Amino acid sequence: MVENKNILEIDNVTVSFDGFKALNSLSLEIKKSQMVAIIGPNGAGKTTLQDVITGKTKIDNGKIYFKNNDLSQFSEHAIVELGIGRKFQRPTIIENISVWDNLCIALNTKKNFLSCLFNQLKNQDLNKLVEIISTINLKEKKNLIAKNLSHGEKQWLEIGMLLMQQSDLLLIDEPVAGMTEIETKKTSDLLLSIAKDRTIIVVEHDMNFIESLNVEIIVLHEGSVLTRGNMNSIKKNKQVIDVYLGR
Amino acid sequence: MNKQLFENKKSLINNIYLLLGDTTGKYLITILIISIFLLPILHIYIPEESFFHISSYTISLLGKYLCFALLALSLDLIWGYTGILSLGHGAFFGLGGYMMGMHLMREIGDRGVYGNSELPDFMVFLNWEELPWFWYGFDSFLFASLMVILVPGLLAFIFSALAFGSRVTGVYFSIITQALVFTLMLAFFQNDFGFGGNNGLTDFKDILGKDISSKETRGALYSCSAIMLILGYLICRIIISSKIGNILVGIRDRENRMRFLGYNTTVFKIIIFTISAILAGIAGALYVPQVGIINPGEFSPIKSIEIVVWVALGGRGFLYGAIIGAIVVNVLKSYLTIISPEIWIIFLGLIFILVTIYLPNGLTDLRRIIKRNYGRK
């Protein structure tokens, strides 16, 4: 078998809710270590697409392959272990423990009672923690209780927790919603810096933010891919202007 | 480069010191350790006329407070840290007490009212011919001690496995814990259930061959209570200062997120609930020889709710808070019920309301308020 450069292959997937087709024969390939942005009007199927990839929603038709595994064979939990991490729109960090502890509990070590009771951080784990807390710019606030972080910092911590799980594919839903301009800039730097050795799918409405990422854009419309390409070609595309940008 | 910043170089001594936790916790444990030796000495060797003498009433009372403190501690582990409100912790306390009571009944031997060396008095009274099978083995102190741990532990394990396994949480879980303790009360009230009916188990004579009302025994029982409280505190601290402490807070605040991170939260909750029940059972077992009686009243739902009040008043989610809460409320109770028994319950309700409004973290808030207003600048 030829080596497959696509980490994720979505093949002719249809999902319908009470007759409404949220995804309509959608096909999509994402290459390894590539960052893409998904845009589209409300109801285009952006959230449903993330739900089917993470196994939250079952598909009616078609196949999804991740690293050549047929995802319909895996439960939600097992998909996390395969290496797909998802960041929801709202940060879901543990508010009452410190930034450092949040990252520690996300570390992918043994997670049964006894090994947690006698847990000693190994050197490699420690290095990883230090590396990630530096990446997400929260090194100075490592002992701060997480609820005292700003909204933007909480989002970064959430991304840090995803990184701790060592996922190969990250789904990131509206990372800059509600962020200040400076926070938005820092977030795009953060995403670009972690994109080097991971595949990232960003779903976002903020066109300026997507432009600053300078990545390939996939436009969804009515449950299927309208077009894909870089910012300039998207901006000139007549169809995209009609259904999304123009409005 | 900045590795030292994150490296925790700990020696063993340092580890133990850190384990004791915050300053208040350290003071509390120090006081308890001193009292292990000091109080029995004052009780046994200081003549009764002396100002420093501690009467047998007082030392048993103090021992009782420490048992309640251990009970409060066990509830704090499951409620304060894991966010699971048990309104039935009296069940495990009472069962532990009954296990010890059964052994003390067997130690009476033929010195009961009926002089029957085979059967406890209440069984003779009920015209029973022979000892029921579930009383076998309780002649042995070791067996009874084992049962003190096993019976509450096993009940808690099965109960919580059923409840958490079927994802019963929040207020629904609290309600079924009330049902559990209520069921036990009704069962133990029955004469033919085999545990002495509503009179319970009493008239104990000896413990480990020593007269149960002698000064030495009372002193030793106090010391045992203090030692068990310290051990219980250390066990809780080991758990919550390990990674598990953070996981429990995670389960309390966002259980689904913890599942998504790959933790089997159900197993964690079952284990913590069982540990908590075992601590409560040990508290009950130490309580019974000091008060000299165990009856189904311990299973009354009100008593279990009172435990929650102790923890809430002392400071939920702070181990020393639970200990202080249990002691403060029970000291107040001892004095106020002497003055006027009717006022006590109203007074308890009143301080509960006031503390909930003005000190959301219970008495532990006092320390912060004092620090803020009079602390070093």
XYZ file of N, CA and C in Angstrom, chain A residues 15 24-25 35 38 49 52 62 80 103 105 110 121 131-132 142 159-160 164 171 175 184 199 204 220 230-231 242:
84
model
N -24.976 13.299 6.955
C -25.630 13.212 8.251
C -26.919 13.988 8.156
N -23.908 16.960 3.614
C -24.495 16.421 2.389
C -23.393 15.934 1.457
N -23.139 14.621 1.477
C -22.093 14.016 0.642
C -20.796 14.801 0.687
N -2.182 23.128 8.511
C -3.233 23.824 9.241
C -4.227 24.349 8.219
N -11.650 26.475 8.535
C -12.958 26.203 7.946
C -13.872 27.389 8.226
N -19.563 18.764 11.392
C -18.347 18.154 10.877
C -17.411 17.770 12.022
N -18.831 14.722 13.925
C -18.643 13.396 13.323
C -17.191 12.946 13.398
N -21.243 7.057 4.156
C -19.878 7.487 3.900
C -18.908 6.969 4.954
N -10.223 9.776 21.044
C -9.277 10.652 21.751
C -7.916 9.966 21.831
N -2.526 21.437 33.587
C -1.706 20.772 32.574
C -1.316 19.372 33.043
N -2.970 17.266 34.986
C -4.003 16.235 34.863
C -4.276 15.880 33.405
N -0.538 7.082 32.915
C -1.556 6.151 33.397
C -2.578 6.911 34.231
N 6.343 12.992 38.920
C 6.596 13.440 37.549
C 7.946 12.926 37.079
N 7.864 22.913 28.525
C 7.834 23.332 27.123
C 6.451 23.888 26.761
N 5.418 23.169 27.177
C 4.076 23.586 26.772
C 3.628 24.835 27.509
N 2.022 30.140 36.430
C 1.825 28.700 36.588
C 1.127 28.328 37.897
N -5.886 25.085 25.111
C -5.058 24.587 24.003
C -3.857 23.827 24.562
N -3.271 24.364 25.655
C -2.151 23.680 26.305
C -2.531 22.289 26.776
N -0.957 18.638 25.766
C -0.462 17.641 26.705
C -0.898 16.239 26.306
N -8.824 19.845 16.638
C -9.975 20.577 16.127
C -10.192 21.755 17.061
N -11.468 29.917 18.327
C -10.514 30.202 19.408
C -10.475 31.667 19.804
N -5.968 38.143 20.300
C -6.157 37.485 19.007
C -4.824 37.294 18.300
N -1.421 18.511 12.847
C -2.454 18.946 11.927
C -3.500 19.707 12.723
N -13.550 29.253 12.447
C -13.564 30.621 12.957
C -14.365 31.534 12.030
N -17.414 25.883 3.699
C -18.544 24.958 3.724
C -19.819 25.731 3.398
N -6.434 29.547 -1.023
C -5.886 30.543 -0.110
C -6.783 31.770 -0.054
N -6.440 32.681 0.815
C -7.292 33.827 1.108
C -7.646 34.616 -0.145
N -21.221 35.400 -2.605
C -22.677 35.302 -2.564
C -23.180 34.694 -1.260
